[in-house]
């Protein structure tokens, strides 16, 4: 029997989930929790890192991702390994102090212990070739040429209380009738297939033409920038590719019949008008570049870890379909009711599936699948706004030949008669495009909130996708991750909590997730813009001999206001201690005993537009 540790706070207790037995780490978390405080007296002392608690001769950590928080820390995500083999859905997120480079003691995520009780060797009895043959047999593949792409890797899967050495196999299968992408987990010793999941996510400078009869004609090089494509040495033959994307013309087939991206004469525009779309390939190429740009500028992360990505356009005969198949983004030419599916929101929606697979890897079924779809819808709306300055809250409205309804109304998805917008109506096995209405409803509420808005909603969800969601995250996990992400980025978690209550979801308790300060402290270069805030918690349990705690800010530009209360939620007119002078010199002095019995919460808020370069000092007197 293996043991799973679920870290939801930085105390000495670790609570299990998924039916694994509860564990209490014997003193280790508590001791490091004390040592790893932001106290300038400890800056020069050598202390252990998170690996000192978790890593041993069997268990290791692989760095997955990292980003900055508004509280001047780095949020770092690791994946667990067992004897060098990745453990499925086992990730931890930690916090490193940006000023000291030290672990602050914060940790959340899932970690499995004692897997050696179940797995005595990570050398499989089954070869990769044998496992792949079993997978093909399971999918009833008779013609091997229909398998366009495949991947196979060893992974440890905790399953019903037992750790299993598995092959994780993904197949991309394209037949004259359909396209599918199953994920298959095979016991690497017995050959037993014990799980199958769906992994098909459905959705030189030259002048060119794009758009459709509804969006009106786009002339790249005139009312839009020209297409920056590659060309041969003398600039006569161009290829629809760049360092980020490669566009292929499927010519109504189900896959490309050539290995190179679409080529054309540079002095001629791309001629691929179809079904009311002036040039779907030009649009796909241009929009793809801009999706990369949006993620880079607004989320400070690449939408794809290892570009370029392939784009397949003109998929099938009048196919009303768009998808990500693991190898390429695929766009059909629409049908009698819809223009080609190359519009801002649909292109970005499919890119978001690539992002999700690269980061959280949310499974495309049940609750995780609903979250996956809703995230893609949010990204679609965000990109529409990024490109035009407005968004319509309807997915695919610009492909709709009849009206503006499109595929989904993300604010009122239940109006289609099938989708749901409240958790009480959800059941396992529900189609993910229907259950996505729950999170879409929340996204709509947040996008329309003047203190959050569309851009911030996108940033929060994207951060949660990177650091707090995992393959089998459920609704509760996802909400908790969104709340943590909002805190990391300096946004109002209470507004988000209230939005999720509308759909019947309650967020986790963030009290123990807030960044803790102990003793004498100095944090430099703090900054926040309008509607952002920095909140830190001071734990006075180490100030027994001190009478007062002095908190003050100084330096930098802009204007910061300083508040202290005993609650996560700040009501300015009820704050216990307030300093709101003009400029950035703010001072509070509090009896030390006030912060011993319970945490004191320090709030730094911009008075108007924001502040930057501010230093926060805490002195114990």
Coordinates of C-alpha atoms in Angstrom, one line a residue:
X1 CA 0.0 0.0 0.0
X2 CA 1.4 3.4 -0.9
X3 CA 0.8 6.6 1.0
X4 CA -0.1 9.9 -0.6
X5 CA 0.6 13.2 1.0
X6 CA -1.6 16.1 0.1
X7 CA 0.0 19.3 1.1
X8 CA -2.6 22.0 1.5
X9 CA -0.8 24.2 4.1
X10 CA 2.5 24.7 5.8
X11 CA 1.7 23.1 9.1
X12 CA 3.0 19.9 10.6
X13 CA 0.0 17.9 9.4
X14 CA -0.5 16.5 5.9
X15 CA -3.9 15.4 5.0
X16 CA -4.5 12.6 2.5
X17 CA -7.0 12.5 -0.3
X18 CA -8.3 9.7 -2.6
X19 CA -8.8 7.4 0.3
X20 CA -5.1 7.0 1.2
X21 CA -4.4 7.0 4.9
X22 CA -3.6 10.2 6.8
X23 CA 0.0 11.0 7.6
X24 CA 1.7 13.4 10.0
X25 CA 5.2 14.4 9.0
X26 CA 7.2 13.9 12.2
X27 CA 8.4 17.4 13.0
X28 CA 10.1 18.1 9.6
X29 CA 7.6 20.6 8.2
X30 CA 7.4 22.4 11.5
X31 CA 11.2 22.8 11.9
X32 CA 11.7 24.0 8.4
X33 CA 8.6 26.2 8.7
X34 CA 10.4 28.0 11.5
X35 CA 13.8 28.2 9.8
X36 CA 12.5 29.3 6.4
X37 CA 11.0 32.6 7.5
X38 CA 11.7 36.0 6.0
X39 CA 13.9 37.1 8.9
X40 CA 17.1 39.0 7.9
X41 CA 18.9 37.3 10.8
X42 CA 18.7 34.0 9.0
X43 CA 19.7 35.2 5.6
X44 CA 23.3 34.0 6.0
X45 CA 22.4 30.7 7.6
X46 CA 22.5 27.5 5.5
X47 CA 19.1 25.8 5.7
X48 CA 17.6 22.9 3.9
X49 CA 15.4 23.1 0.8
X50 CA 12.1 21.4 0.0
X51 CA 14.1 18.4 -1.4
X52 CA 15.4 17.8 2.1
X53 CA 11.9 16.8 3.2
X54 CA 10.7 14.9 0.1
X55 CA 13.7 13.5 -1.8
X56 CA 15.4 10.3 -0.9
X57 CA 17.1 7.4 -2.7
X58 CA 13.8 6.6 -4.4
X59 CA 11.8 9.8 -4.7
X60 CA 13.1 12.8 -6.7
X61 CA 12.0 16.2 -8.0
X62 CA 11.9 17.5 -11.6
X63 CA 11.6 21.2 -12.2
X64 CA 8.5 21.9 -14.3
X65 CA 7.9 25.6 -14.2
X66 CA 8.4 28.9 -12.3
X67 CA 7.1 32.4 -12.2
X68 CA 7.1 35.5 -10.1
X69 CA 4.4 36.5 -7.5
X70 CA 3.4 40.0 -6.5
X71 CA 4.7 39.3 -3.0
X72 CA 8.3 39.1 -4.3
X73 CA 8.5 35.4 -4.3
X74 CA 9.0 32.8 -7.1
X75 CA 6.3 30.2 -7.5
X76 CA 8.0 26.9 -8.5
X77 CA 6.5 23.7 -9.6
X78 CA 8.1 20.2 -9.5
X79 CA 7.0 16.8 -10.6
X80 CA 7.7 13.7 -8.4
X81 CA 9.7 10.9 -9.8
X82 CA 10.2 7.4 -8.4
X83 CA 13.6 5.9 -9.3
X84 CA 13.7 8.3 -12.2
X85 CA 10.3 7.5 -13.5
X86 CA 7.6 10.3 -13.4
X87 CA 4.6 9.7 -11.1
X88 CA 1.3 10.5 -12.8
X89 CA -0.6 13.5 -11.3
X90 CA 2.1 14.0 -8.7
X91 CA 3.1 17.7 -8.6
X92 CA 4.1 20.1 -5.8
X93 CA 4.2 23.9 -6.0
X94 CA 6.6 25.7 -3.6
X95 CA 7.6 29.3 -3.0
X96 CA 11.1 30.8 -3.0
X97 CA 11.9 34.2 -1.5
X98 CA 13.1 36.4 -4.4
X99 CA 15.3 38.4 -2.0
X100 CA 17.1 35.5 -0.3
X101 CA 16.6 32.6 -2.7
X102 CA 15.4 30.5 0.2
X103 CA 12.3 28.3 0.4
X104 CA 9.7 30.2 2.5
X105 CA 8.1 27.0 3.8
X106 CA 5.0 27.2 1.6
X107 CA 4.1 24.0 -0.3
X108 CA 1.0 22.6 -1.9
X109 CA 0.3 19.7 -4.2
X110 CA 0.3 15.9 -4.1
X111 CA 3.2 13.6 -3.2
X112 CA 3.3 9.8 -3.0
X113 CA 5.5 7.9 -0.5
X114 CA 6.5 4.3 0.0
X115 CA 5.9 3.4 -3.6
X116 CA 8.7 0.8 -3.2
X117 CA 6.2 -1.4 -1.3
X118 CA 4.4 -1.9 -4.6
X119 CA 7.1 -1.4 -7.2
X120 CA 10.3 -3.4 -6.5
X121 CA 11.8 -2.7 -9.9
X122 CA 11.2 0.0 -12.6
X123 CA 12.5 -2.3 -15.3
X124 CA 9.4 -3.5 -17.1
X125 CA 8.8 -7.2 -18.0
X126 CA 6.9 -5.9 -21.1
X127 CA 8.9 -4.2 -23.9
X128 CA 7.7 -1.0 -25.6
X129 CA 7.1 -3.0 -28.8
X130 CA 4.9 -5.5 -26.9
X131 CA 3.0 -2.7 -25.1
X132 CA 2.4 -0.9 -28.4
X133 CA 1.1 -4.0 -30.0
X134 CA -1.4 -4.5 -27.1
X135 CA -2.6 -0.9 -27.6
X136 CA -3.1 -1.3 -31.3
X137 CA -5.0 -4.5 -30.7
X138 CA -7.2 -2.8 -28.1
X139 CA -8.0 -0.1 -30.6
X140 CA -8.8 -2.7 -33.3
X141 CA -6.2 -1.3 -35.7
X142 CA -5.7 -3.5 -38.7
X143 CA -4.0 -1.1 -41.0
X144 CA -0.9 0.3 -39.3
X145 CA -0.7 3.2 -41.8
X146 CA -3.7 4.7 -40.0
X147 CA -1.6 5.3 -37.0
X148 CA -0.1 8.7 -37.9
X149 CA 1.7 9.4 -34.7
X150 CA 2.4 7.6 -31.4
X151 CA 4.2 8.2 -28.1
X152 CA 5.0 5.7 -25.3
X153 CA 6.7 6.3 -22.0
X154 CA 7.0 4.7 -18.6
X155 CA 5.1 6.3 -15.7
X156 CA 4.1 5.3 -12.2
X157 CA 0.3 5.4 -11.8
X158 CA -1.2 5.4 -8.3
X159 CA -4.4 3.4 -8.8
X160 CA -6.9 2.3 -6.2
X161 CA -4.3 2.3 -3.4
X162 CA -1.5 0.6 -5.3
X163 CA 1.4 2.1 -7.3
X164 CA 1.6 0.5 -10.8
X165 CA 4.5 0.7 -13.3
X166 CA 2.8 1.5 -16.6
X167 CA 3.3 2.4 -20.2
X168 CA 1.4 5.6 -21.0
X169 CA 0.6 5.3 -24.7
X170 CA -1.0 7.9 -27.0
X171 CA -2.0 7.0 -30.5
X172 CA -3.2 9.4 -33.3
X173 CA -5.4 7.4 -35.6
X174 CA -6.8 8.8 -38.8
X175 CA -9.1 6.7 -41.0
X176 CA -11.3 7.7 -43.9
X177 CA -14.2 7.9 -41.4
X178 CA -12.7 9.7 -38.4
X179 CA -9.8 11.0 -36.3
X180 CA -9.2 9.8 -32.8
X181 CA -6.5 10.1 -30.2
X182 CA -6.8 7.6 -27.3
X183 CA -4.5 7.5 -24.3
X184 CA -4.0 4.0 -23.0
X185 CA -2.4 2.9 -19.7
X186 CA -0.9 -0.6 -19.7
X187 CA 0.5 -2.4 -16.8
X188 CA 4.2 -2.7 -17.8
X189 CA 4.6 -6.1 -16.2
X190 CA 1.3 -7.9 -16.7
X191 CA 0.1 -6.3 -19.9
X192 CA -3.3 -5.4 -18.4
X193 CA -5.0 -2.4 -20.0
X194 CA -6.6 -0.8 -17.0
X195 CA -7.4 2.7 -18.3
X196 CA -8.3 4.5 -21.5
X197 CA -8.8 8.3 -21.8
X198 CA -9.7 10.6 -24.7
X199 CA -6.9 12.9 -25.8
X200 CA -8.3 14.5 -28.9
X201 CA -9.1 18.1 -28.0
X202 CA -11.8 19.2 -30.5
X203 CA -11.3 22.9 -31.9
X204 CA 9.6 37.1 -46.0
X205 CA 6.9 39.8 -45.8
X206 CA 4.0 39.2 -48.2
X207 CA 0.6 40.7 -48.7
X208 CA -2.5 38.4 -48.5
X209 CA -6.2 38.3 -48.0
X210 CA -8.3 36.9 -45.2
X211 CA -11.5 37.1 -43.2
X212 CA -14.9 35.9 -44.3
X213 CA -18.2 37.3 -45.6
X214 CA -19.2 38.2 -42.0
X215 CA -16.0 39.6 -40.6
X216 CA -15.4 41.4 -44.0
X217 CA -12.2 41.0 -46.0
X218 CA -8.9 41.4 -44.3
X219 CA -6.0 42.7 -46.4
X220 CA -2.7 41.7 -44.8
X221 CA -0.2 44.4 -45.6
X222 CA -2.8 47.1 -45.7
X223 CA -5.4 47.2 -42.9
X224 CA -3.5 44.4 -41.1
X225 CA 0.3 43.8 -40.9
X226 CA 1.8 41.7 -43.7
X227 CA 2.4 38.0 -43.2
X228 CA 6.0 37.4 -42.2
X229 CA 6.8 34.1 -43.9
X230 CA 9.9 32.2 -45.0
X231 CA 11.1 32.4 -48.6
X232 CA 13.9 30.9 -50.7
X233 CA 17.2 32.6 -51.3
X234 CA 16.0 35.0 -54.1
X235 CA 12.6 35.6 -52.5
X236 CA 10.5 34.1 -55.2
X237 CA 9.0 31.1 -53.5
X238 CA 7.4 31.5 -50.1
X239 CA 6.5 28.9 -47.4
X240 CA 3.7 29.5 -45.0
X241 CA 5.9 28.9 -42.0
X242 CA 7.9 30.8 -39.3
X243 CA 9.8 29.9 -36.2
X244 CA 6.5 29.5 -34.4
X245 CA 4.1 27.8 -36.8
X246 CA 3.9 25.8 -40.0
X247 CA 0.7 25.8 -42.1
X248 CA -0.3 22.8 -44.3
X249 CA -3.1 22.7 -46.9
X250 CA -5.0 19.4 -46.5
X251 CA -7.0 20.0 -49.7
X252 CA -10.1 18.5 -48.1
X253 CA -8.1 15.4 -47.0
X254 CA -7.8 14.2 -43.4
X255 CA -4.1 14.7 -43.2
X256 CA -1.3 16.4 -45.3
X257 CA -0.1 14.5 -48.3
X258 CA 3.3 16.2 -48.3
X259 CA 5.9 16.8 -45.6
X260 CA 6.5 20.5 -46.3
X261 CA 4.3 23.5 -45.3
X262 CA 2.2 25.2 -48.0
X263 CA 4.4 26.9 -50.7
X264 CA 3.4 29.6 -53.2
X265 CA 4.9 32.4 -55.3
X266 CA 5.8 35.3 -53.1
X267 CA 4.5 37.9 -55.6
X268 CA 1.0 36.3 -55.6
X269 CA -1.5 36.1 -52.8
X270 CA -2.6 32.8 -51.3
X271 CA -5.5 31.5 -53.3
X272 CA -7.6 29.2 -51.0
X273 CA -11.0 30.9 -50.8
X274 CA -13.7 28.5 -49.7
X275 CA -17.2 28.6 -48.2
X276 CA -17.2 32.3 -47.7
X277 CA -13.7 32.4 -46.2
X278 CA -11.3 34.5 -48.3
X279 CA -8.1 32.7 -47.2
X280 CA -8.3 30.4 -44.2
X281 CA -4.6 29.6 -44.5
X282 CA -3.6 33.2 -44.3
X283 CA -5.9 33.8 -41.3
X284 CA -4.6 30.7 -39.5
X285 CA -1.0 31.7 -40.0
X286 CA -1.5 35.3 -38.9
X287 CA -3.7 34.5 -35.9
X288 CA -1.3 31.8 -34.7
X289 CA 1.5 34.3 -34.5
X290 CA -0.6 36.7 -32.5
X291 CA -1.8 34.0 -30.0
X292 CA 1.9 33.5 -29.2
X293 CA 2.2 37.2 -28.8
X294 CA -0.8 37.4 -26.4
X295 CA 0.5 34.7 -24.1
X296 CA 3.9 36.3 -24.0
X297 CA 2.7 39.8 -23.3
X298 CA -0.2 39.1 -21.0
X299 CA 0.8 35.9 -19.2
X300 CA 4.6 36.0 -19.7
X301 CA 4.7 32.4 -20.8
X302 CA 4.9 30.6 -24.2
X303 CA 1.6 29.1 -25.3
X304 CA 3.7 26.1 -26.5
X305 CA 6.8 24.8 -24.8
X306 CA 8.7 23.8 -28.0
X307 CA 7.5 25.6 -31.1
X308 CA 6.9 25.4 -34.0
X309 CA 3.5 23.8 -34.1
X310 CA 1.8 22.5 -37.2
X311 CA -1.5 23.9 -38.4
X312 CA -3.7 21.8 -40.8
X313 CA -6.2 23.9 -42.7
X314 CA -9.0 22.7 -45.1
X315 CA -9.6 19.5 -43.1
X316 CA -12.1 17.1 -44.8
X317 CA -15.0 18.0 -47.0
X318 CA -17.0 20.9 -45.5
X319 CA -16.1 19.8 -41.9
X320 CA -17.6 21.9 -39.1
X321 CA -14.8 20.9 -36.8
X322 CA -11.7 22.2 -35.2
X323 CA -9.4 20.3 -32.9
X324 CA -6.0 19.6 -31.4
X325 CA -4.8 16.1 -32.2
X326 CA -1.5 16.1 -30.4
X327 CA 0.4 16.6 -33.7
X328 CA -1.3 19.6 -35.1
X329 CA -4.1 22.1 -34.8
X330 CA -6.8 21.2 -37.3
X331 CA -9.4 23.5 -38.9
X332 CA -12.3 22.5 -41.1
X333 CA -14.0 24.6 -43.8
X334 CA -17.3 24.8 -42.1
X335 CA -20.6 23.8 -43.6
X336 CA -23.9 25.2 -45.0
X337 CA -24.5 27.0 -41.7
X338 CA -20.9 28.0 -40.8
X339 CA -17.9 29.7 -42.4
X340 CA -14.5 28.1 -42.1
X341 CA -13.5 27.7 -38.5
X342 CA -10.6 30.1 -38.6
X343 CA -11.7 33.0 -36.4
X344 CA -10.0 34.6 -33.4
X345 CA -11.9 32.8 -30.7
X346 CA -11.7 29.3 -32.3
X347 CA -8.0 29.5 -33.2
X348 CA -7.1 30.6 -29.7
X349 CA -9.5 28.0 -28.2
X350 CA -7.5 25.2 -29.9
X351 CA -4.2 26.8 -28.9
X352 CA -5.3 26.8 -25.3
X353 CA -5.7 23.0 -25.5
X354 CA -2.1 22.8 -26.5
X355 CA -1.2 25.0 -23.6
X356 CA -3.2 22.8 -21.1
X357 CA -1.6 19.6 -22.4
X358 CA 1.9 21.2 -22.0
X359 CA 1.3 22.4 -18.4
X360 CA -1.5 20.9 -16.2
X361 CA -2.3 18.2 -18.8
X362 CA -6.0 18.1 -17.6
X363 CA -7.6 14.9 -18.8
X364 CA -10.3 15.4 -21.4
X365 CA -13.2 13.8 -19.5
X366 CA -15.4 14.2 -16.4
X367 CA -14.7 17.3 -14.3
X368 CA -11.1 17.8 -15.5
X369 CA -12.4 17.8 -19.1
X370 CA -15.0 20.4 -18.3
X371 CA -12.3 22.7 -16.8
X372 CA -10.1 22.0 -19.8
X373 CA -12.9 23.2 -22.2
X374 CA -13.8 26.2 -20.1
X375 CA -10.2 27.4 -20.0
X376 CA -10.1 27.1 -23.8
X377 CA -13.3 29.1 -24.2
X378 CA -11.8 31.8 -21.9
X379 CA -8.7 32.0 -24.0
X380 CA -10.8 32.3 -27.1
X381 CA -12.7 35.3 -25.7
X382 CA -9.5 36.8 -24.5
X383 CA -7.8 36.6 -27.9
X384 CA -10.8 38.1 -29.5
X385 CA -10.5 41.0 -27.1
X386 CA -6.8 41.2 -27.6
X387 CA -7.2 41.5 -31.4
X388 CA -10.2 43.8 -31.6
X389 CA -10.7 45.5 -28.3
X390 CA -14.1 43.8 -27.8
X391 CA -15.4 40.3 -27.3
X392 CA -18.9 38.9 -27.7
X393 CA -19.1 36.1 -25.1
X394 CA -20.1 33.7 -27.9
X395 CA -17.7 31.0 -29.1
X396 CA -17.7 30.9 -32.9
X397 CA -20.1 33.7 -33.5
X398 CA -18.1 34.9 -36.4
X399 CA -18.4 31.6 -38.2
X400 CA -22.2 31.5 -37.8
X401 CA -23.8 32.4 -41.2
X402 CA -27.3 32.7 -39.6
X403 CA -27.0 34.8 -36.5
X404 CA -24.5 35.7 -33.7
X405 CA -25.2 32.7 -31.5
X406 CA -22.2 30.7 -32.6
X407 CA -21.4 27.4 -30.8
X408 CA -21.8 28.5 -27.1
X409 CA -23.0 31.5 -25.2
X410 CA -20.5 31.3 -22.3
X411 CA -22.6 33.5 -20.1
X412 CA -25.8 31.6 -20.6
X413 CA -24.7 28.2 -21.8
X414 CA -27.8 26.5 -20.5
X415 CA -29.9 28.2 -23.2
X416 CA -28.9 25.4 -25.6
X417 CA -31.1 23.0 -23.6
X418 CA -28.2 20.6 -22.9
X419 CA -25.4 22.5 -21.1
X420 CA -25.3 23.0 -17.3
X421 CA -24.3 26.1 -15.3
X422 CA -24.5 24.7 -11.7
X423 CA -22.6 21.9 -10.1
X424 CA -25.8 20.2 -8.8
X425 CA -26.6 19.2 -12.4
X426 CA -23.3 17.6 -13.1
X427 CA -22.7 13.8 -13.4
X428 CA -19.6 11.9 -14.4
X429 CA -19.5 11.0 -18.0
X430 CA -21.2 14.2 -19.1
X431 CA -19.9 15.5 -22.4
X432 CA -17.2 18.1 -21.6
X433 CA -18.6 20.8 -23.9
X434 CA -21.8 20.7 -21.9
X435 CA -20.3 20.6 -18.4
X436 CA -17.9 23.4 -19.3
X437 CA -20.9 25.7 -18.7
X438 CA -20.2 25.7 -15.0
X439 CA -16.8 27.3 -15.2
X440 CA -17.8 29.4 -18.2
X441 CA -20.5 31.0 -16.1
X442 CA -17.9 32.0 -13.5
X443 CA -15.5 33.3 -16.2
X444 CA -18.4 35.5 -17.5
X445 CA -19.0 36.9 -14.1
X446 CA -15.4 37.7 -13.5
X447 CA -14.8 39.1 -17.0
X448 CA -17.7 41.5 -16.4
X449 CA -16.5 42.5 -12.9
X450 CA -14.9 46.0 -13.1
X451 CA -12.2 45.1 -10.5
X452 CA -11.2 41.9 -12.3
X453 CA -12.1 42.0 -16.0
X454 CA -11.2 39.8 -19.0
X455 CA -7.4 40.2 -19.1
X456 CA -7.0 39.5 -15.3
X457 CA -9.3 36.5 -15.5
X458 CA -7.2 35.1 -18.3
X459 CA -4.0 35.7 -16.3
X460 CA -5.4 34.1 -13.1
X461 CA -6.7 31.0 -14.9
X462 CA -3.4 30.6 -16.9
X463 CA -1.4 30.8 -13.7
X464 CA -3.6 28.2 -12.1
X465 CA -3.2 26.0 -15.1
X466 CA 0.6 26.2 -14.8
X467 CA 1.0 25.8 -11.1
X468 CA -2.1 24.4 -9.3
X469 CA -4.0 22.1 -11.7
X470 CA -3.1 18.5 -12.6
X471 CA -4.4 15.8 -14.9
X472 CA -7.3 14.7 -12.7
X473 CA -8.1 18.0 -11.0
X474 CA -11.8 18.2 -10.1
X475 CA -13.9 21.3 -9.7
X476 CA -12.9 21.9 -6.1
X477 CA -9.2 21.5 -6.9
X478 CA -9.5 23.9 -9.8
X479 CA -11.3 26.6 -7.7
X480 CA -8.7 26.3 -5.0
X481 CA -6.0 26.7 -7.6
X482 CA -7.7 29.8 -9.1
X483 CA -7.9 31.3 -5.6
X484 CA -4.2 30.7 -5.0
X485 CA -3.3 32.1 -8.4
X486 CA -5.4 35.2 -7.7
X487 CA -3.5 35.7 -4.5
X488 CA -0.1 35.2 -6.2
X489 CA -1.0 37.8 -8.8
X490 CA -2.4 40.3 -6.2
X491 CA -6.1 40.1 -7.0
X492 CA -9.3 40.1 -4.8
X493 CA -9.9 36.4 -3.9
X494 CA -13.2 37.3 -2.2
X495 CA -14.7 38.4 -5.5
X496 CA -13.6 35.2 -7.1
X497 CA -15.0 33.1 -4.2
X498 CA -18.3 34.8 -4.6
X499 CA -18.4 34.2 -8.3
X500 CA -17.9 30.5 -7.8
X501 CA -20.6 30.4 -5.1
X502 CA -23.1 31.3 -7.9
X503 CA -22.5 27.8 -9.5
X504 CA -22.4 26.0 -6.2
X505 CA -18.7 25.7 -5.6
X506 CA -16.8 26.8 -2.5
X507 CA -13.2 27.6 -2.5
X508 CA -10.5 26.3 -0.1
X509 CA -9.3 28.1 3.0
X510 CA -6.4 30.3 2.0
X511 CA -5.3 31.3 5.6
X512 CA -2.3 29.0 5.6
X513 CA -1.4 29.7 2.0
X514 CA -0.7 33.4 2.6
X515 CA 3.0 34.4 2.6
X516 CA 4.2 34.4 6.2
X517 CA 6.7 36.8 7.8
X518 CA 8.6 36.3 11.0
X519 CA 10.6 38.7 13.0
X520 CA 12.8 41.4 11.5
X521 CA 12.1 41.6 7.7
X522 CA 13.0 43.6 4.7
X523 CA 11.3 43.0 1.3
X524 CA 12.4 45.2 -1.6
X525 CA 11.0 46.4 -5.0
X526 CA 7.4 45.7 -4.3
X527 CA 5.0 47.0 -6.9
X528 CA 1.2 46.9 -7.6
X529 CA -1.0 48.6 -10.2
X530 CA -4.6 49.7 -9.9
X531 CA -6.9 47.0 -8.5
X532 CA -4.0 44.9 -7.3
X533 CA -2.9 44.5 -3.7
X534 CA -0.1 42.8 -1.7
X535 CA -1.1 40.9 1.4
X536 CA 1.3 39.3 3.8
X537 CA 0.7 37.6 7.2
X538 CA 2.9 38.3 10.2
X539 CA 3.2 35.5 12.8
X540 CA 4.2 37.0 16.1
X541 CA 4.9 33.7 17.9
X542 CA 8.6 34.4 17.7
X543 CA 8.4 37.8 19.3
X544 CA 7.8 36.7 23.0
X545 CA 10.4 39.1 24.3
X546 CA 9.3 42.1 22.2
X547 CA 6.7 44.7 23.0
X548 CA 6.0 46.3 19.6
X549 CA 6.1 45.5 15.9
X550 CA 6.8 48.3 13.6
X551 CA 5.7 48.0 10.0
X552 CA 6.8 50.7 7.5
X553 CA 7.2 51.3 3.8
X554 CA 9.6 53.7 1.9
X555 CA 11.1 54.5 -1.4
X556 CA 10.0 53.9 -4.9
X557 CA 7.4 55.7 -7.0
X558 CA 3.7 56.2 -6.9
X559 CA 1.7 56.1 -3.7
X560 CA 1.1 53.1 -1.4
X561 CA -1.3 52.9 1.5
X562 CA -0.6 50.5 4.5
X563 CA -3.2 48.6 6.5
X564 CA -3.1 46.0 9.2
X565 CA -6.0 43.8 10.4
X566 CA -6.8 40.3 11.7
X567 CA -8.6 39.1 8.6
X568 CA -7.8 38.0 5.0
X569 CA -10.6 40.3 3.8
X570 CA -9.8 44.0 4.2
X571 CA -12.5 46.5 4.8
X572 CA -10.6 49.8 4.8
X573 CA -13.0 51.7 7.0
X574 CA -12.7 48.9 9.6
X575 CA -9.0 48.2 9.5
X576 CA -7.4 48.2 12.9
X577 CA -4.3 50.1 11.9
X578 CA -4.0 52.5 9.0
X579 CA -1.4 54.7 7.4
X580 CA -2.5 56.5 4.3
X581 CA -0.2 59.5 4.0
X582 CA 0.8 60.9 0.6
X583 CA 3.8 59.2 -0.9
X584 CA 5.3 55.9 0.1
X585 CA 6.5 56.6 3.6
X586 CA 3.9 54.8 5.7
X587 CA 4.4 53.7 9.4
X588 CA 2.4 51.4 11.7
X589 CA 3.3 50.4 15.3
X590 CA 1.4 47.5 16.8
X591 CA 1.6 45.8 20.2
X592 CA 3.5 42.6 19.6
X593 CA 1.0 40.6 21.7
X594 CA -1.7 41.3 19.1
X595 CA 0.1 39.2 16.5
X596 CA 0.9 36.3 18.8
X597 CA -2.5 34.8 19.4
X598 CA -3.6 35.2 15.7
X599 CA -2.0 36.2 12.5
X600 CA -1.8 39.9 11.6
X601 CA -2.5 40.6 7.9
X602 CA -0.5 43.4 6.3
X603 CA -2.1 45.0 3.2
X604 CA -0.3 47.2 0.7
X605 CA -2.7 48.9 -1.6
X606 CA -2.1 51.5 -4.4
X607 CA -3.8 54.8 -3.6
X608 CA -4.6 55.5 -7.2
X609 CA -2.7 54.2 -10.3
X610 CA -0.1 52.2 -8.4
X611 CA 3.3 52.1 -6.9
X612 CA 6.7 50.5 -7.7
X613 CA 10.1 50.0 -6.1
X614 CA 8.7 50.2 -2.6
X615 CA 10.5 48.6 0.4
X616 CA 8.6 47.0 3.2
X617 CA 10.3 46.8 6.6
X618 CA 9.2 45.0 9.8
X619 CA 11.1 45.7 13.0
X620 CA 10.5 44.1 16.4
X621 CA 11.1 46.4 19.4

